[in-house]
PDB file of C-alpha atoms in Angstrom:
ATOM      1  CA  UNK A   1      -0.663 -19.718   7.377  1.00 76.00           C
ATOM      2  CA  UNK A   2      -1.054 -16.349   8.798  1.00 89.00           C
ATOM      3  CA  UNK A   3       0.429 -13.417   6.755  1.00 94.00           C
ATOM      4  CA  UNK A   4      -1.646 -12.224   3.599  1.00 96.00           C
ATOM      5  CA  UNK A   5      -0.324  -9.315   1.487  1.00 96.00           C
ATOM      6  CA  UNK A   6      -2.946  -6.967   0.399  1.00 97.00           C
ATOM      7  CA  UNK A   7      -2.033  -4.690  -2.750  1.00 96.00           C
ATOM      8  CA  UNK A   8      -3.477  -2.499  -5.285  1.00 96.00           C
ATOM      9  CA  UNK A   9      -3.121   0.418  -7.606  1.00 94.00           C
ATOM     10  CA  UNK A  10      -4.340   3.676  -6.448  1.00 94.00           C
ATOM     11  CA  UNK A  11      -7.915   3.983  -6.398  1.00 95.00           C
ATOM     12  CA  UNK A  12      -8.432   0.360  -6.652  1.00 96.00           C
ATOM     13  CA  UNK A  13     -10.629   0.355  -3.092  1.00 94.00           C
ATOM     14  CA  UNK A  14      -7.705  -1.323  -1.296  1.00 95.00           C
ATOM     15  CA  UNK A  15      -8.278   0.502   1.840  1.00 93.00           C
ATOM     16  CA  UNK A  16     -12.043  -0.721   1.767  1.00 94.00           C
ATOM     17  CA  UNK A  17     -11.032  -4.207   1.412  1.00 96.00           C
ATOM     18  CA  UNK A  18      -8.592  -3.778   4.343  1.00 96.00           C
ATOM     19  CA  UNK A  19     -11.470  -2.486   6.643  1.00 95.00           C
ATOM     20  CA  UNK A  20     -13.543  -5.498   5.506  1.00 95.00           C
ATOM     21  CA  UNK A  21     -10.824  -7.868   6.092  1.00 96.00           C
ATOM     22  CA  UNK A  22     -10.687  -6.615   9.798  1.00 95.00           C
ATOM     23  CA  UNK A  23     -14.181  -7.042  10.268  1.00 94.00           C
ATOM     24  CA  UNK A  24     -13.437 -10.668   9.556  1.00 94.00           C
ATOM     25  CA  UNK A  25     -10.828 -10.693  12.197  1.00 93.00           C
ATOM     26  CA  UNK A  26      -7.616  -9.782  10.593  1.00 95.00           C
ATOM     27  CA  UNK A  27      -4.998  -7.496  12.436  1.00 95.00           C
ATOM     28  CA  UNK A  28      -4.025  -4.764   9.771  1.00 97.00           C
ATOM     29  CA  UNK A  29      -0.436  -3.950   9.320  1.00 97.00           C
ATOM     30  CA  UNK A  30      -0.866  -0.895   7.248  1.00 96.00           C
ATOM     31  CA  UNK A  31       2.625   0.366   5.744  1.00 95.00           C
ATOM     32  CA  UNK A  32       1.354   3.849   4.532  1.00 93.00           C
ATOM     33  CA  UNK A  33       0.280   4.473   8.007  1.00 95.00           C
ATOM     34  CA  UNK A  34       3.814   3.398   9.285  1.00 96.00           C
ATOM     35  CA  UNK A  35       5.615   5.699   6.752  1.00 95.00           C
ATOM     36  CA  UNK A  36       3.297   8.458   7.657  1.00 95.00           C
ATOM     37  CA  UNK A  37       4.269   7.906  11.343  1.00 96.00           C
ATOM     38  CA  UNK A  38       7.798   7.826  10.298  1.00 97.00           C
ATOM     39  CA  UNK A  39       7.849  11.082   8.383  1.00 96.00           C
ATOM     40  CA  UNK A  40       5.594  13.206  10.736  1.00 95.00           C
ATOM     41  CA  UNK A  41       6.488  15.965  12.885  1.00 94.00           C
ATOM     42  CA  UNK A  42       9.274  14.057  15.023  1.00 89.00           C
ATOM     43  CA  UNK A  43       9.219  11.068  13.045  1.00 95.00           C
ATOM     44  CA  UNK A  44      12.309   8.711  13.182  1.00 95.00           C
ATOM     45  CA  UNK A  45      13.145   9.136   9.495  1.00 97.00           C
ATOM     46  CA  UNK A  46      13.080  13.047   9.272  1.00 96.00           C
ATOM     47  CA  UNK A  47      16.597  13.489  10.336  1.00 96.00           C
ATOM     48  CA  UNK A  48      17.831  11.015   7.447  1.00 96.00           C
ATOM     49  CA  UNK A  49      15.634  12.515   5.055  1.00 96.00           C
ATOM     50  CA  UNK A  50      16.795  15.883   6.094  1.00 95.00           C
ATOM     51  CA  UNK A  51      20.332  14.891   5.639  1.00 94.00           C
ATOM     52  CA  UNK A  52      19.636  13.131   2.060  1.00 94.00           C
ATOM     53  CA  UNK A  53      17.408  15.725   0.591  1.00 93.00           C
ATOM     54  CA  UNK A  54      18.169  18.982   2.295  1.00 92.00           C
ATOM     55  CA  UNK A  55      15.854  21.011   4.929  1.00 92.00           C
ATOM     56  CA  UNK A  56      13.432  21.834   2.131  1.00 90.00           C
ATOM     57  CA  UNK A  57      11.870  18.689   2.036  1.00 92.00           C
ATOM     58  CA  UNK A  58      10.504  19.310   5.582  1.00 94.00           C
ATOM     59  CA  UNK A  59       7.393  21.581   6.532  1.00 94.00           C
ATOM     60  CA  UNK A  60       7.643  24.259   8.986  1.00 92.00           C
ATOM     61  CA  UNK A  61       6.222  21.725  11.731  1.00 93.00           C
ATOM     62  CA  UNK A  62       8.982  19.179  10.669  1.00 93.00           C
ATOM     63  CA  UNK A  63       6.973  16.684   8.818  1.00 96.00           C
ATOM     64  CA  UNK A  64       7.620  15.847   5.191  1.00 96.00           C
ATOM     65  CA  UNK A  65       6.456  17.885   2.324  1.00 94.00           C
ATOM     66  CA  UNK A  66       4.708  15.276   0.642  1.00 91.00           C
ATOM     67  CA  UNK A  67       3.905  17.571  -2.258  1.00 88.00           C
ATOM     68  CA  UNK A  68       7.522  18.590  -2.689  1.00 91.00           C
ATOM     69  CA  UNK A  69       8.918  14.746  -2.093  1.00 92.00           C
ATOM     70  CA  UNK A  70       6.603  13.804  -4.612  1.00 86.00           C
ATOM     71  CA  UNK A  71       7.609  15.831  -7.595  1.00 86.00           C
ATOM     72  CA  UNK A  72      11.206  15.237  -6.550  1.00 89.00           C
ATOM     73  CA  UNK A  73      11.018  11.586  -6.945  1.00 86.00           C
ATOM     74  CA  UNK A  74       8.645  11.415 -10.164  1.00 80.00           C
ATOM     75  CA  UNK A  75      11.249  13.913 -11.925  1.00 83.00           C
ATOM     76  CA  UNK A  76      14.443  12.011 -10.394  1.00 86.00           C
ATOM     77  CA  UNK A  77      14.916   8.165 -10.363  1.00 84.00           C
ATOM     78  CA  UNK A  78      18.007   8.476  -8.262  1.00 90.00           C
ATOM     79  CA  UNK A  79      16.071  10.476  -5.668  1.00 90.00           C
ATOM     80  CA  UNK A  80      12.999   8.135  -5.640  1.00 88.00           C
ATOM     81  CA  UNK A  81      15.812   5.125  -4.974  1.00 90.00           C
ATOM     82  CA  UNK A  82      17.724   7.369  -2.227  1.00 93.00           C
ATOM     83  CA  UNK A  83      14.007   7.824  -0.702  1.00 94.00           C
ATOM     84  CA  UNK A  84      13.301   4.286  -0.800  1.00 91.00           C
ATOM     85  CA  UNK A  85      16.848   3.045   0.658  1.00 93.00           C
ATOM     86  CA  UNK A  86      15.790   5.313   3.479  1.00 95.00           C
ATOM     87  CA  UNK A  87      12.291   4.303   3.991  1.00 94.00           C
ATOM     88  CA  UNK A  88      11.799   0.777   3.073  1.00 92.00           C
ATOM     89  CA  UNK A  89      13.870  -0.810   5.587  1.00 92.00           C
ATOM     90  CA  UNK A  90      12.532   1.041   8.510  1.00 95.00           C
ATOM     91  CA  UNK A  91       8.663   0.520   7.381  1.00 95.00           C
ATOM     92  CA  UNK A  92       9.860  -3.317   7.092  1.00 92.00           C
ATOM     93  CA  UNK A  93      10.993  -3.499  10.154  1.00 94.00           C
ATOM     94  CA  UNK A  94       8.063  -1.679  12.076  1.00 95.00           C
ATOM     95  CA  UNK A  95       5.700  -3.856  10.199  1.00 95.00           C
ATOM     96  CA  UNK A  96       7.362  -7.126  11.322  1.00 92.00           C
ATOM     97  CA  UNK A  97       7.438  -5.889  15.087  1.00 94.00           C
ATOM     98  CA  UNK A  98       3.424  -5.094  14.763  1.00 95.00           C
ATOM     99  CA  UNK A  99       2.729  -8.348  13.200  1.00 94.00           C
ATOM    100  CA  UNK A 100       5.142 -10.218  15.694  1.00 92.00           C
ATOM    101  CA  UNK A 101       2.748  -8.594  18.407  1.00 91.00           C
ATOM    102  CA  UNK A 102      -0.481 -10.208  17.075  1.00 88.00           C
ATOM    103  CA  UNK A 103      -1.155 -14.233  17.314  1.00 86.00           C
ATOM    104  CA  UNK A 104      -3.955 -14.287  14.778  1.00 89.00           C
ATOM    105  CA  UNK A 105      -4.047 -13.731  11.311  1.00 94.00           C
ATOM    106  CA  UNK A 106      -2.001 -10.237   9.934  1.00 96.00           C
ATOM    107  CA  UNK A 107      -3.071  -8.366   6.687  1.00 96.00           C
ATOM    108  CA  UNK A 108      -0.015  -6.495   5.312  1.00 96.00           C
ATOM    109  CA  UNK A 109      -1.567  -3.478   3.069  1.00 96.00           C
ATOM    110  CA  UNK A 110       1.538  -2.861   1.001  1.00 93.00           C
ATOM    111  CA  UNK A 111       0.997  -0.642  -2.037  1.00 88.00           C
ATOM    112  CA  UNK A 112       4.192  -1.775  -3.535  1.00 85.00           C
ATOM    113  CA  UNK A 113       4.009  -5.428  -2.773  1.00 90.00           C
ATOM    114  CA  UNK A 114       4.174  -6.545  -6.498  1.00 87.00           C
ATOM    115  CA  UNK A 115       7.744  -4.428  -6.887  1.00 83.00           C
ATOM    116  CA  UNK A 116       9.170  -5.968  -3.972  1.00 80.00           C
ATOM    117  CA  UNK A 117      10.080  -9.924  -3.871  1.00 79.00           C
ATOM    118  CA  UNK A 118      11.112  -9.185  -0.453  1.00 82.00           C
ATOM    119  CA  UNK A 119       7.447  -8.293   0.686  1.00 87.00           C
ATOM    120  CA  UNK A 120       6.284 -11.454  -1.322  1.00 85.00           C
ATOM    121  CA  UNK A 121       8.539 -13.483   0.635  1.00 87.00           C
ATOM    122  CA  UNK A 122       7.112 -12.498   4.060  1.00 88.00           C
ATOM    123  CA  UNK A 123       3.345 -13.493   2.925  1.00 93.00           C
ATOM    124  CA  UNK A 124       1.648 -16.608   2.679  1.00 94.00           C
ATOM    125  CA  UNK A 125      -1.109 -15.444   0.351  1.00 95.00           C
ATOM    126  CA  UNK A 126      -1.397 -12.612  -1.671  1.00 96.00           C
ATOM    127  CA  UNK A 127      -4.608 -10.577  -2.107  1.00 97.00           C
ATOM    128  CA  UNK A 128      -4.937  -8.098  -5.085  1.00 97.00           C
ATOM    129  CA  UNK A 129      -7.611  -5.536  -5.429  1.00 97.00           C
ATOM    130  CA  UNK A 130      -7.972  -4.725  -9.271  1.00 97.00           C
ATOM    131  CA  UNK A 131     -10.011  -2.329 -11.217  1.00 96.00           C
ATOM    132  CA  UNK A 132     -10.098  -0.535 -14.670  1.00 96.00           C
ATOM    133  CA  UNK A 133      -7.701   2.607 -14.823  1.00 96.00           C
ATOM    134  CA  UNK A 134     -10.661   4.623 -15.608  1.00 96.00           C
ATOM    135  CA  UNK A 135     -12.229   3.786 -12.182  1.00 96.00           C
ATOM    136  CA  UNK A 136      -8.993   4.447 -10.537  1.00 96.00           C
ATOM    137  CA  UNK A 137      -8.737   7.797 -11.860  1.00 96.00           C
ATOM    138  CA  UNK A 138     -12.222   8.889 -11.231  1.00 95.00           C
ATOM    139  CA  UNK A 139     -11.936   7.686  -7.430  1.00 95.00           C
ATOM    140  CA  UNK A 140      -8.826   9.525  -6.953  1.00 95.00           C
ATOM    141  CA  UNK A 141     -10.397  12.619  -8.763  1.00 95.00           C
ATOM    142  CA  UNK A 142     -13.074  12.504  -6.590  1.00 94.00           C
ATOM    143  CA  UNK A 143     -11.532  12.248  -3.084  1.00 91.00           C
ATOM    144  CA  UNK A 144      -7.908  13.948  -3.512  1.00 88.00           C
ATOM    145  CA  UNK A 145      -9.158  17.259  -5.740  1.00 84.00           C
ATOM    146  CA  UNK A 146      -6.100  15.955  -8.125  1.00 89.00           C
ATOM    147  CA  UNK A 147      -6.586  16.360 -11.622  1.00 91.00           C
ATOM    148  CA  UNK A 148      -6.768  13.551 -14.053  1.00 94.00           C
ATOM    149  CA  UNK A 149      -3.130  14.069 -15.698  1.00 92.00           C
ATOM    150  CA  UNK A 150      -1.704  13.978 -12.078  1.00 88.00           C
ATOM    151  CA  UNK A 151      -3.769  10.529 -11.330  1.00 92.00           C
ATOM    152  CA  UNK A 152      -2.715   8.699 -14.439  1.00 94.00           C
ATOM    153  CA  UNK A 153       1.182   9.948 -13.986  1.00 87.00           C
ATOM    154  CA  UNK A 154       0.772   8.491 -10.553  1.00 88.00           C
ATOM    155  CA  UNK A 155      -0.795   5.211 -12.147  1.00 93.00           C
ATOM    156  CA  UNK A 156       1.980   5.098 -14.458  1.00 91.00           C
ATOM    157  CA  UNK A 157       4.834   5.067 -11.965  1.00 84.00           C
ATOM    158  CA  UNK A 158       3.035   1.780 -10.259  1.00 89.00           C
ATOM    159  CA  UNK A 159       3.069  -1.778 -11.396  1.00 91.00           C
ATOM    160  CA  UNK A 160       0.940  -2.619 -14.092  1.00 94.00           C
ATOM    161  CA  UNK A 161      -2.649  -4.373 -13.321  1.00 94.00           C
ATOM    162  CA  UNK A 162      -0.991  -7.330 -15.173  1.00 95.00           C
ATOM    163  CA  UNK A 163       2.063  -7.313 -12.784  1.00 94.00           C
ATOM    164  CA  UNK A 164      -0.104  -7.340  -9.741  1.00 95.00           C
ATOM    165  CA  UNK A 165      -2.424  -9.929 -10.909  1.00 95.00           C
ATOM    166  CA  UNK A 166       0.722 -11.954 -11.933  1.00 94.00           C
ATOM    167  CA  UNK A 167       1.868 -12.759  -8.391  1.00 94.00           C
ATOM    168  CA  UNK A 168      -1.667 -13.187  -6.647  1.00 96.00           C
ATOM    169  CA  UNK A 169      -3.104 -16.059  -5.106  1.00 96.00           C
ATOM    170  CA  UNK A 170      -6.709 -14.222  -5.359  1.00 97.00           C
ATOM    171  CA  UNK A 171      -7.995 -11.039  -6.967  1.00 97.00           C
ATOM    172  CA  UNK A 172     -10.821  -8.648  -6.059  1.00 96.00           C
ATOM    173  CA  UNK A 173     -12.201  -7.233  -9.171  1.00 96.00           C
ATOM    174  CA  UNK A 174     -13.425  -3.966  -7.326  1.00 95.00           C
ATOM    175  CA  UNK A 175     -15.481  -2.178  -9.978  1.00 95.00           C
ATOM    176  CA  UNK A 176     -19.180  -1.983  -9.607  1.00 90.00           C
ATOM    177  CA  UNK A 177     -19.578  -3.740  -6.322  1.00 91.00           C
ATOM    178  CA  UNK A 178     -21.608  -2.775  -3.623  1.00 92.00           C
ATOM    179  CA  UNK A 179     -19.969  -2.735  -0.141  1.00 92.00           C
ATOM    180  CA  UNK A 180     -22.027  -5.832   0.802  1.00 94.00           C
ATOM    181  CA  UNK A 181     -21.340  -7.794  -2.471  1.00 95.00           C
ATOM    182  CA  UNK A 182     -17.478  -6.919  -1.751  1.00 95.00           C
ATOM    183  CA  UNK A 183     -17.875  -7.776   1.960  1.00 94.00           C
ATOM    184  CA  UNK A 184     -19.515 -11.341   1.128  1.00 95.00           C
ATOM    185  CA  UNK A 185     -16.690 -12.091  -1.621  1.00 95.00           C
ATOM    186  CA  UNK A 186     -13.970 -11.592   0.746  1.00 96.00           C
ATOM    187  CA  UNK A 187     -15.892 -13.545   3.811  1.00 95.00           C
ATOM    188  CA  UNK A 188     -15.781 -16.518   1.264  1.00 95.00           C
ATOM    189  CA  UNK A 189     -12.289 -15.937   0.531  1.00 95.00           C
ATOM    190  CA  UNK A 190     -11.252 -15.722   4.311  1.00 95.00           C
ATOM    191  CA  UNK A 191     -13.157 -18.561   5.215  1.00 92.00           C
ATOM    192  CA  UNK A 192     -11.280 -20.829   2.711  1.00 94.00           C
ATOM    193  CA  UNK A 193      -7.812 -19.513   3.834  1.00 94.00           C
ATOM    194  CA  UNK A 194      -8.713 -19.571   7.410  1.00 91.00           C
ATOM    195  CA  UNK A 195     -11.446 -22.280   7.947  1.00 86.00           C
ATOM    196  CA  UNK A 196     -11.102 -22.008  11.743  1.00 73.00           C
ATOM    197  CA  UNK A 197     -12.411 -18.359  11.755  1.00 59.00           C
ATOM    198  CA  UNK A 198     -15.787 -19.664  11.139  1.00 52.00           C
TER     199      UNK A 198
END
């Protein structure tokens, strides 16, 4: 066993869990970071996105205008599918490239893992970070400045908590945990999955 899939809804604390797993010895492959690189200024995906959606989806420095694209895909399911057809294969290819470059345990941080049978097949174990929706909303509002309605709209577009839990080999319930308690819980799980890492 070498590949762990990590997923959770927006505001679940998935990034905090990812950092703790890196501290335990994992190599993190962050699909969000890959997507940002692909859609940043000069990113490999940008010519295809301009062709598919027009130059209006790019900022003046040539990066993806995320707010404009977010509004577009939330309003138009076909636009979302077009975006995914462009980005997902490129993200998957780069993620595999990064994973192949390391010999040890790899954690794939994939927000849409539960929606993708392709990603589930790549992973030996799946770890889901879960918390109540109200906790998700409070965290995202505090860190992003979005209003509550915006956050709940994003949550509604994502897989349900029950759908994510249904594919999990383990669930971290990240509500009311201190960072130390979270780290200790993850350490127990990590050493069960990777006993040689002790």
